[in-house]
Every structure is written in structure tokens, then in C-alpha cells.
Amino acid sequence: IHRVVHHPWIVLFAGIVVILTSLFPASQLGSEFMPPLDEGDYMYMPSARPGISADKARQVLQQTDKLIMSVPEVKSVFGKMGRAQTATDPAPLAMDEAIIQFKPESEWRPGITRADIYKELQQRVHLPGLTNAWVFPIKTRIDMLSTGIKTPVGIKVGGPDLAVIQRIGEQLEKVLPQVRGTTSVYSERVAGGRYIDIDIDRARAARLGLNISDVQDVVRTAIGGMNVTETVEGLERYPVNLRYPRDWRDSVTALRQLPIVTARGSQVVLGDVARVYIADGPPMIKSEAAQLSGWTYVDIAGRDVGSYVDAAQKLVAAKVKLPPGYSLTWSGQYEYMQKARKNLITVVPITLFLIALLLYMAFRRLAPVLIILGTLPMALAGSFWLLYLLGYNLSVAVAVGFIALAGVTTEIGVVLIIYLDLAVSAYRQRCKAASQSLSYEGLRDAVSDGALQRLRPITMTFAAIVAGLLPIMFGSGTGSEVMSRIAAPMIGGMVSALLLTMLVIPALYLLWQWRCLRTHEILR
């Protein structure tokens, strides 16, 4: 420190160089809302084409479960197609949800990791007509409840006509695979459902002595099924549903031959009094912001969400032309990230202003405040380099680490400035008592002595913080992904803060006090 104080301008130049070199790793960092949290279990959540039959859905479910179970590390897999008997799960029949549980790591093949298992699952499970999506159960449920999107990135197309929305979604399916990092793209066929319509001919039914209600009763009970009674088995109750056998209602031709008994006792078929045909229609109608909408699910890998969406937005804007009245909204984790970024843009400047205000209230001078705040970019330099070397992206967890680092760095700067003030004040009093004039050499020695007095405490603070955070950064287990992103900025920042703060602050302080001396200002 004594040698550094002899060359303050060189130290300042070196500090500026370090800050400028950190711009490179900072520009290479990606962005995401939160890092992927390994929940232990895995979820296979593909989407099939609309109009899939119940029998085919059951067959596909069994095939995918068998392929998943072929991986030796999989303990069990339980999947379902369609929705459960609850209003909180509006899943169509084309959506598969399979929960995958793994065996204990002691039973895995030698040398295999969880990432290897995920990669092997993605390679094995490929069925025609299915668009794969591999996600984590808890996180996906939260995402679907808040945004409706099960994949990291989703696009919501809004407009007045479902057919046009579906056409835009099909264009997105063709364009988005060109973006690096895309693993799968599936756009909902919002107008691709198939329905059996029964259009009753009132005149013909009246000639046979039937009214609308009579025909509808047959359709409602014989085809759809109706609960006619309830059986009690101990404390359990089960409904008894009555309808025609499956062979009588498994095709449009069979439906036309369903018998209907008239009031006179004669028997006619459904085709005599109604037109039975297959019609197109929406499998599920969704709306957002008072507009009809269709969703496109995009699964990505090997790339952060922020840079992916930026590239995808440019490509979509160039190749997908939206008709008037239609809009695209990027959702999923990207929506979370945008909200968090908007809040941070507001919170961070307010936080820095409050720090500066408290510092000014403590020192009653602007120069110490600027010196302390000037060390924050030097601390961030180490954080950016460590994040870049570890391959981490900027996220809310990283922002929390930055905020904690700013607090510790500011505290170190405050303590160091206080001791430099005390050392310079003692030097001034000695000169006054000896009737000597203040000199640059004496001021330099006083600054050096003040900095040396805080070297050991600051070093101990650095050692305690780093020693406490290293196990967190390199730990494993559920939640370690988030904790390592909080710890990494603090560890990298403390390394650069220790070196640069102990060198740059004394140099800046010396130059400031020498300027005050030359301009005949009072040294405090």
C-alpha cells in the first residue's frame, strides 16, 4: 500500500482498465428469470394433434411410458391424457402429463449424471404426431397457473378470428425452428377440432310423431350417457351410468342407425329424423384481453431465455406478417423476466440514491461519497468475470447477490474513509503543534498509515465472507442452483473489491486531499 500511494495516478489508471475489461464478460452474459431448479422428479408433457381419439390417446400414453421406463435410472412413471375430474385442470385430451421418478443415485450406472439421464430421455421418446416438452413438475404448475404457458417461452396470438389465429400459429411453427436453441415448437390448432353434429329435421320428426325433446333424450342418454341411479358400497357411493354399447356409437354410420321408438310404438333410426355429420370447430376457446387467443409453446435448450427471445422477435417480425387487429405477446418465463427487470430498473436507482444520501449524512461532504460509490464498479468487475467463467446468466438470484455485494463493499469503503480521515487529521495536528507546513510527502505517509490500519480487518472480512459462501456456491441438492447464483457475484466481487478498494480508495483520497491542500481548503 505504501508503494501504491507513491503512484496514485498509475493506480487509478489500473482501476479504470479493470473496469473496462469487465465490459467484455458483462456483454456475454445471458438473461433469465430464475435458473432451472432441479426438483428431483421430471415431467414429460408433450402435445398431440387435436382430434385424437380416446383409444389412440391411451395407446400413445402406454407407448411413451414404456419408452421412459426403458431408461435404467427411472424408478416409476405415471402419466395421464386429458383432464381430471376437476375444474382447475382444463387440459385437452391431446395433452399428456407423465411424472417421472428416479432411483437413488447409488443405483445409477457408473459415471452417469442427471443431465445425461435427461438427454437420454429426450433421445428415446420420439413418436409421430407428438411435440415433446420436458419440464419440472412444481415449476411448470406454477407457470401454467400464472401465465398458462408450460414451456420456457410462449407466444400468445390474439385476434377476432380463430382461423386466422391458427394460420399465424402455423407460420410461427415454421419460422421459430430457425432460431438457435429451439428444441420444439407446437402451435395450438384453435380451429382444428372435430365434432359430431346432430341437426334434427323438425318436419320429418313431427310426421313420425316425435318432438325435439324425444330425439334429444335419445341423443343425451344413448350416446352421451346419463346417471340413472347410485349404488352404495359401505361408505362409498358410485353413480350408475346408462348408454348404448360402444359398438353402437363408435362411428357416424353407427350413430345414424340408432333406434328410436315413437309414441305409436313403431321404430325408426336417428338418421330418419336428423342429419348426423362431422363438423370442424375449436377444441378449446381461450381469450385474453377481451380477444380470442391461440398459444404457441416453444421449448429451448442450450441458450438463455433473454437472448433467445431477442433473436426470435427479430426473425418473427421479419417473416410473419400480422393482419390488422392481430397481436403477438411473448409469455412464459420471459414474461416473468420482463416484470422483474422493470421492477429492478426502478428499485436499483432508488437504492443507490438512498445509499448516497446516507453516506452524505455520515460524512457531510460529497467527495467521500463519490469515492465510495466509485468503488462499486470495481467490485462488479470480479462478479462479471466469475459469472462468465461459470457460465451463469443474469437473473433475479444474481441481482440479489449484486445487492448484497454493494452493501458489503460500501461498508468497507466507509470504514476505510473514516480511518483515512483520522490519520490525516492526526498528521495535521502534528504539523500544527510543530509549526510545520503541510506537505505532499507527509500527507502521503498519513494516508498510507491509515490504510494499513484497516488492512487486517478488511482481509478478515473478505476471508469470512468467501469461506462462508464457497460451500454454498459449490453445494449440491435441491435449491443449490439458486443459491450458487446468489453466492457467485459476492465471491467474485469480494476478490476484486479487496484488491481494488485497498489500493484505489487511498489513491483517490490522497489526490482529493492534496487538491484541497493546494486550494487552501481546510483538511478534516
XYZ file of C-alpha atoms in Angstrom:
524
model
C 0.000 0.000 0.000
C 2.878 2.353 0.793
C 4.319 1.878 -2.689
C 0.917 2.252 -4.318
C 0.305 5.592 -2.610
C 3.512 6.856 -4.193
C 1.934 6.389 -7.656
C -1.766 7.267 -7.308
C -2.314 8.086 -10.992
C -0.995 4.693 -12.060
C -3.348 3.015 -9.596
C -6.318 4.982 -10.931
C -5.386 4.057 -14.469
C -5.136 0.372 -13.493
C -8.561 0.541 -11.826
C -10.110 2.061 -14.946
C -8.518 -0.677 -17.068
C -10.006 -3.377 -14.813
C -13.462 -1.813 -15.102
C -13.161 -1.587 -18.891
C -12.022 -5.213 -19.196
C -15.103 -6.334 -17.242
C -17.309 -4.953 -20.017
C -16.462 -7.984 -22.152
C -17.776 -10.677 -19.762
C -20.732 -8.433 -18.882
C -21.723 -8.261 -22.559
C -21.508 -12.063 -22.898
C -23.858 -12.864 -20.017
C -27.323 -14.084 -20.908
C -30.508 -13.300 -19.019
C -33.255 -15.380 -17.452
C -35.861 -15.009 -14.732
C -34.533 -17.721 -12.410
C -32.068 -20.556 -13.019
C -33.552 -24.015 -13.663
C -34.319 -25.612 -10.294
C -33.740 -29.373 -10.237
C -36.755 -30.686 -8.299
C -35.599 -34.316 -8.334
C -38.590 -35.522 -10.380
C -39.156 -34.804 -14.059
C -42.263 -34.269 -16.157
C -42.870 -35.321 -19.752
C -45.558 -33.040 -21.141
C -45.982 -33.463 -24.930
C -48.837 -32.181 -27.047
C -50.640 -34.253 -29.690
C -52.676 -33.007 -32.607
C -56.294 -32.096 -31.815
C -58.959 -34.635 -32.658
C -57.070 -37.606 -31.211
C -59.422 -40.347 -30.050
C -59.514 -41.708 -26.522
C -58.258 -45.122 -27.683
C -55.338 -43.589 -29.579
C -54.510 -41.332 -26.639
C -54.406 -44.368 -24.344
C -52.133 -46.171 -26.802
C -49.762 -43.206 -27.086
C -49.646 -42.865 -23.302
C -48.708 -46.514 -22.882
C -46.014 -46.295 -25.567
C -44.370 -43.203 -24.064
C -44.451 -44.700 -20.568
C -42.705 -47.854 -21.828
C -40.019 -45.806 -23.597
C -39.404 -43.759 -20.467
C -39.192 -46.892 -18.294
C -36.542 -48.307 -20.646
C -34.010 -45.912 -19.047
C -32.426 -47.915 -16.181
C -32.361 -44.972 -13.757
C -36.142 -44.416 -13.938
C -37.964 -45.804 -10.912
C -41.540 -45.131 -11.974
C -43.598 -43.146 -14.450
C -47.258 -42.239 -14.145
C -48.998 -40.376 -16.938
C -52.453 -39.218 -17.910
C -54.077 -37.924 -21.068
C -56.728 -35.249 -20.928
C -58.235 -33.543 -17.912
C -59.026 -34.819 -14.450
C -62.464 -34.546 -12.859
C -61.821 -31.024 -11.643
C -62.421 -27.531 -12.945
C -58.838 -26.499 -12.090
C -57.280 -28.744 -14.742
C -58.636 -27.649 -18.151
C -56.261 -29.905 -20.100
C -57.410 -31.165 -23.503
C -57.282 -34.846 -24.458
C -54.239 -34.098 -26.616
C -52.064 -33.156 -23.608
C -50.005 -35.856 -21.891
C -48.645 -35.372 -18.388
C -46.220 -38.014 -17.121
C -44.448 -37.694 -13.756
C -41.051 -39.429 -13.777
C -39.355 -40.527 -10.553
C -35.727 -41.649 -10.462
C -33.961 -44.297 -8.420
C -31.435 -43.278 -5.718
C -28.135 -42.114 -7.179
C -26.372 -45.121 -5.645
C -28.274 -47.362 -8.110
C -27.376 -45.376 -11.232
C -24.937 -46.577 -13.851
C -21.318 -45.615 -13.123
C -20.362 -42.165 -14.350
C -23.860 -41.082 -15.386
C -25.274 -37.746 -14.224
C -28.777 -36.325 -14.062
C -28.069 -34.255 -17.181
C -27.112 -37.469 -19.022
C -30.404 -39.071 -17.987
C -32.392 -36.081 -19.254
C -30.533 -36.204 -22.554
C -31.147 -39.949 -22.915
C -34.867 -39.497 -22.235
C -35.113 -36.818 -24.917
C -33.366 -39.098 -27.418
C -35.508 -42.172 -26.743
C -39.011 -40.704 -26.669
C -39.985 -39.669 -30.177
C -43.423 -40.559 -31.548
C -45.002 -39.202 -34.749
C -47.582 -36.518 -34.031
C -46.181 -35.648 -30.589
C -44.318 -32.423 -29.823
C -42.133 -33.102 -26.795
C -41.705 -30.806 -23.798
C -39.538 -31.819 -20.820
C -40.149 -29.737 -17.714
C -40.095 -29.813 -13.908
C -43.438 -30.537 -12.182
C -43.728 -27.838 -9.492
C -42.296 -25.016 -11.578
C -44.479 -25.926 -14.564
C -47.636 -25.965 -12.466
C -46.845 -22.507 -11.118
C -46.104 -21.210 -14.636
C -49.334 -22.653 -16.026
C -51.407 -21.175 -13.223
C -49.932 -17.700 -13.715
C -49.353 -17.479 -17.479
C -50.823 -20.690 -18.906
C -47.550 -21.484 -20.695
C -45.832 -24.768 -19.784
C -42.603 -24.176 -21.752
C -39.861 -21.579 -21.088
C -41.135 -19.380 -23.922
C -44.669 -18.981 -25.170
C -46.343 -16.784 -27.771
C -49.971 -15.725 -27.444
C -51.634 -14.704 -30.703
C -54.687 -12.520 -30.200
C -57.339 -11.516 -32.696
C -61.012 -11.737 -33.700
C -60.925 -14.876 -35.930
C -59.766 -18.301 -34.732
C -58.951 -19.480 -38.263
C -56.555 -16.572 -38.801
C -55.023 -17.124 -35.357
C -54.364 -20.762 -36.249
C -52.784 -19.737 -39.551
C -50.436 -17.324 -37.743
C -49.532 -20.082 -35.288
C -48.664 -22.444 -38.142
C -46.349 -19.763 -39.578
C -44.634 -19.496 -36.180
C -44.093 -23.264 -36.228
C -42.184 -22.941 -39.491
C -40.158 -19.854 -38.546
C -39.058 -20.456 -34.939
C -37.041 -23.672 -35.551
C -34.577 -21.467 -37.447
C -33.595 -19.773 -34.160
C -30.613 -21.381 -32.454
C -31.602 -23.161 -29.257
C -35.086 -24.256 -30.342
C -35.832 -27.893 -29.459
C -39.561 -27.995 -30.232
C -42.361 -25.672 -31.340
C -46.044 -26.503 -31.118
C -48.862 -24.148 -32.004
C -52.361 -24.971 -30.827
C -54.844 -25.820 -33.529
C -57.507 -23.496 -32.175
C -59.843 -24.245 -35.083
C -58.828 -27.871 -35.702
C -61.312 -29.767 -33.525
C -63.759 -32.385 -34.832
C -67.336 -32.603 -33.609
C -70.323 -34.814 -34.416
C -73.293 -32.557 -35.048
C -76.851 -33.868 -34.956
C -79.182 -31.497 -36.810
C -82.780 -32.527 -36.114
C -85.251 -32.227 -39.003
C -88.306 -30.858 -37.229
C -90.761 -31.518 -40.046
C -89.716 -35.132 -40.549
C -89.732 -35.805 -36.800
C -93.220 -34.291 -36.499
C -94.561 -36.551 -39.258
C -93.353 -39.563 -37.235
C -94.929 -38.288 -34.041
C -91.697 -37.153 -32.400
C -90.846 -33.789 -30.931
C -87.425 -32.227 -30.363
C -87.267 -33.361 -26.749
C -87.833 -37.015 -27.686
C -84.905 -37.034 -30.114
C -82.668 -35.125 -27.745
C -83.425 -37.592 -24.923
C -82.149 -40.415 -27.103
C -79.022 -38.483 -28.027
C -78.407 -37.460 -24.426
C -78.882 -40.911 -22.882
C -77.892 -43.359 -25.608
C -74.799 -41.510 -26.865
C -73.652 -39.196 -24.080
C -74.774 -41.337 -21.160
C -76.860 -40.442 -18.159
C -76.647 -41.286 -14.474
C -79.824 -43.213 -13.698
C -79.154 -44.222 -10.099
C -76.473 -44.543 -7.447
C -75.089 -47.634 -5.729
C -73.930 -47.574 -2.121
C -71.000 -49.776 -1.153
C -70.428 -49.272 2.563
C -69.313 -45.652 2.963
C -68.700 -45.245 -0.778
C -71.181 -44.145 -3.431
C -70.842 -44.837 -7.143
C -73.047 -43.467 -9.956
C -74.615 -45.918 -12.400
C -74.395 -44.577 -15.974
C -76.551 -45.916 -18.769
C -75.887 -45.653 -22.533
C -75.650 -47.814 -25.629
C -72.682 -50.196 -26.089
C -69.580 -48.770 -27.760
C -70.112 -50.785 -30.949
C -73.424 -48.975 -31.490
C -71.927 -45.480 -31.301
C -68.288 -45.653 -32.471
C -68.854 -44.108 -35.940
C -71.127 -41.669 -37.725
C -72.671 -44.547 -39.702
C -73.493 -46.407 -36.491
C -74.978 -43.284 -34.944
C -77.319 -42.863 -37.889
C -78.685 -46.378 -37.201
C -79.501 -45.787 -33.539
C -83.105 -46.914 -32.923
C -85.790 -44.506 -31.720
C -89.223 -45.706 -30.575
C -92.079 -43.362 -31.492
C -95.194 -42.692 -29.413
C -97.155 -45.175 -31.585
C -94.684 -47.941 -30.824
C -93.013 -48.008 -34.224
C -89.218 -47.950 -34.504
C -87.198 -45.582 -36.632
C -83.499 -44.760 -36.732
C -81.797 -41.487 -35.855
C -80.829 -40.884 -39.470
C -84.528 -40.691 -40.398
C -85.177 -37.635 -38.246
C -81.771 -35.902 -38.099
C -78.689 -35.209 -40.171
C -75.583 -36.670 -38.476
C -72.241 -35.354 -39.746
C -68.713 -34.349 -38.671
C -68.088 -30.606 -38.358
C -64.969 -28.559 -37.681
C -64.740 -26.323 -34.644
C -62.449 -25.050 -31.901
C -61.307 -27.769 -29.462
C -60.968 -25.129 -26.737
C -61.681 -21.401 -26.816
C -59.255 -19.129 -24.949
C -59.399 -15.386 -24.539
C -57.010 -12.762 -23.210
C -57.516 -9.004 -23.021
C -61.042 -9.391 -24.427
C -59.688 -11.123 -27.559
C -59.658 -14.690 -28.793
C -56.178 -16.170 -28.492
C -54.099 -19.123 -29.547
C -50.895 -20.204 -27.841
C -47.600 -21.421 -29.246
C -45.294 -23.413 -26.966
C -41.530 -23.141 -27.535
C -39.066 -25.377 -25.700
C -35.416 -24.269 -25.748
C -32.101 -25.754 -24.623
C -28.507 -24.564 -24.519
C -29.440 -20.891 -24.590
C -30.712 -18.287 -22.166
C -34.281 -17.042 -22.445
C -33.402 -13.373 -22.943
C -31.108 -13.737 -25.955
C -33.379 -16.384 -27.478
C -36.460 -14.157 -27.345
C -34.499 -11.203 -28.741
C -33.399 -13.279 -31.747
C -36.839 -14.840 -32.161
C -38.612 -11.483 -32.071
C -36.408 -10.128 -34.859
C -36.984 -13.211 -37.022
C -40.736 -13.264 -36.409
C -41.030 -9.531 -37.154
C -39.246 -10.081 -40.474
C -41.040 -13.234 -41.662
C -44.501 -13.268 -40.026
C -46.872 -10.557 -41.209
C -49.784 -9.913 -38.880
C -53.116 -8.811 -40.356
C -54.720 -5.686 -38.866
C -56.307 -6.388 -35.493
C -53.946 -9.229 -34.510
C -51.115 -9.132 -31.997
C -48.291 -11.259 -30.577
C -47.499 -11.420 -26.854
C -44.358 -13.180 -25.627
C -45.102 -15.024 -22.418
C -43.805 -17.844 -20.197
C -40.649 -17.297 -18.182
C -39.863 -14.349 -20.447
C -42.915 -12.550 -19.045
C -41.610 -13.064 -15.505
C -38.198 -11.802 -16.555
C -39.638 -8.634 -18.066
C -41.637 -7.860 -14.937
C -38.587 -8.455 -12.729
C -36.422 -6.269 -14.981
C -38.983 -3.480 -14.865
C -39.029 -3.598 -11.067
C -35.230 -3.694 -10.825
C -34.907 -0.672 -13.114
C -36.980 1.215 -10.564
C -35.581 -0.281 -7.362
C -31.833 -0.186 -8.118
C -31.562 3.601 -8.749
C -33.650 4.277 -5.641
C -31.362 2.005 -3.616
C -28.222 3.734 -4.894
C -29.730 7.131 -4.145
C -30.553 6.096 -0.582
C -27.011 4.754 -0.115
C -25.564 8.011 -1.402
C -27.886 10.007 0.846
C -26.886 8.028 3.942
C -23.224 8.385 3.068
C -23.593 12.134 2.670
C -25.372 12.352 6.004
C -22.469 10.439 7.586
C -19.590 12.472 6.047
C -21.277 15.810 5.251
C -19.022 16.015 2.194
C -19.644 14.999 -1.381
C -16.122 13.783 -2.225
C -16.079 10.754 0.155
C -19.485 9.734 -1.156
C -18.229 9.780 -4.758
C -15.067 7.894 -3.797
C -17.036 5.110 -2.087
C -19.613 4.836 -4.875
C -16.763 4.792 -7.399
C -15.539 1.510 -5.944
C -18.809 -0.309 -6.755
C -17.933 -0.814 -10.459
C -14.585 -2.257 -9.346
C -16.380 -4.826 -7.183
C -18.751 -5.666 -10.056
C -15.745 -6.375 -12.286
C -14.866 -9.501 -10.309
C -18.518 -10.573 -10.249
C -18.878 -10.326 -14.027
C -15.711 -12.316 -14.636
C -16.703 -15.118 -12.257
C -20.236 -15.320 -13.663
C -18.775 -15.504 -17.163
C -16.320 -18.267 -16.240
C -19.023 -20.326 -14.505
C -21.451 -19.910 -17.409
C -24.191 -18.297 -15.294
C -26.848 -15.981 -16.703
C -28.138 -12.757 -15.192
C -31.253 -13.483 -13.145
C -33.126 -12.325 -10.073
C -30.863 -14.537 -7.933
C -27.761 -12.878 -9.410
C -29.317 -9.456 -8.791
C -29.752 -10.371 -5.118
C -26.046 -11.235 -4.989
C -25.170 -7.891 -6.575
C -27.245 -6.006 -3.994
C -25.579 -7.859 -1.109
C -22.156 -7.178 -2.650
C -22.914 -3.457 -2.919
C -23.756 -3.346 0.781
C -20.551 -5.075 1.877
C -18.370 -3.003 -0.473
C -19.944 0.231 0.736
C -19.347 -0.791 4.341
C -15.659 -1.492 3.645
C -15.314 1.869 1.911
C -16.969 3.737 4.804
C -14.668 2.183 7.398
C -11.600 2.849 5.259
C -12.514 6.506 4.670
C -13.077 7.023 8.408
C -9.605 5.739 9.255
C -8.019 7.776 6.469
C -9.739 10.872 7.899
C -8.379 10.069 11.345
C -4.848 9.558 10.029
C -4.856 12.824 8.040
C -6.368 14.721 10.975
C -3.625 13.395 13.276
C -0.962 14.426 10.745
C -2.467 17.919 10.520
C -2.437 18.285 14.291
C 1.197 17.200 14.479
C 2.161 19.793 11.859
C 0.214 22.476 13.701
C 1.845 21.585 17.015
C 5.329 21.667 15.453
C 4.503 24.823 13.451
C 5.275 22.994 10.221
C 3.537 23.395 6.884
C 1.628 20.516 5.349
C 3.493 18.706 2.598
C 2.560 16.173 -0.056
C 5.061 13.630 1.330
C 3.656 13.899 4.831
C 0.080 13.665 3.559
C 1.050 10.618 1.524
C 2.574 8.884 4.548
C -0.508 9.665 6.651
C -2.831 8.144 4.029
C -0.605 5.067 3.830
C -0.642 4.629 7.616
C -4.434 4.981 7.771
C -4.940 2.368 5.051
C -2.533 -0.069 6.731
C -4.518 0.138 9.979
C -7.569 -1.375 8.241
C -5.735 -3.950 6.107
C -6.066 -6.821 8.559
C -9.781 -6.248 9.480
C -10.782 -5.882 5.834
C -8.822 -9.019 4.934
C -10.549 -10.914 7.735
C -13.936 -9.708 6.478
C -13.073 -10.917 2.984
C -11.897 -14.317 4.280
C -15.019 -14.815 6.409
C -17.414 -13.966 3.549
C -15.621 -16.095 0.955
C -15.174 -19.054 3.329
C -18.870 -18.934 4.179
C -20.062 -18.671 0.581
C -17.809 -21.238 -1.110
C -19.743 -24.257 0.271
C -22.968 -22.619 -0.909
C -21.660 -21.964 -4.414
C -20.276 -25.479 -4.916
C -23.002 -27.302 -2.963
C -25.473 -29.751 -4.465
C -29.054 -30.711 -3.830
C -32.440 -29.127 -4.356
C -32.149 -25.337 -4.402
C -28.394 -25.265 -4.958
C -28.866 -23.773 -8.428
C -30.431 -20.632 -6.968
C -28.049 -20.353 -4.011
C -24.962 -20.654 -6.212
C -26.205 -17.718 -8.333
C -26.543 -15.605 -5.191
C -23.116 -16.582 -3.856
C -21.111 -16.255 -7.104
C -21.427 -12.451 -7.520
C -20.404 -11.912 -3.907
C -17.347 -14.180 -4.102
C -16.079 -12.717 -7.365
C -16.879 -9.189 -6.242
C -15.137 -9.588 -2.886
C -11.902 -10.650 -4.607
C -11.807 -7.562 -6.808
C -13.177 -5.346 -4.028
C -10.411 -6.391 -1.639
C -7.658 -5.655 -4.129
C -9.048 -2.528 -5.715
C -10.631 -0.941 -2.643
C -7.452 -1.160 -0.590
C -5.490 0.366 -3.464
C -7.824 2.724 -5.297
C -9.552 4.378 -2.324
C -6.257 5.510 -0.707
C -5.045 6.798 -4.082
C -8.264 8.738 -4.709
C -8.288 10.022 -1.148
C -4.701 11.232 -1.446
C -5.397 13.116 -4.684
C -8.512 14.695 -3.211
C -6.769 15.848 -0.029
C -3.763 17.176 -1.966
C -6.104 19.178 -4.170
C -7.746 20.588 -1.050
C -4.314 21.453 0.315
C -3.291 23.231 -2.861
C -6.519 25.227 -2.949
C -6.137 26.179 0.760
C -9.198 24.227 1.886
C -9.411 23.026 5.467
C -8.396 19.410 5.933
C -10.730 17.461 8.151
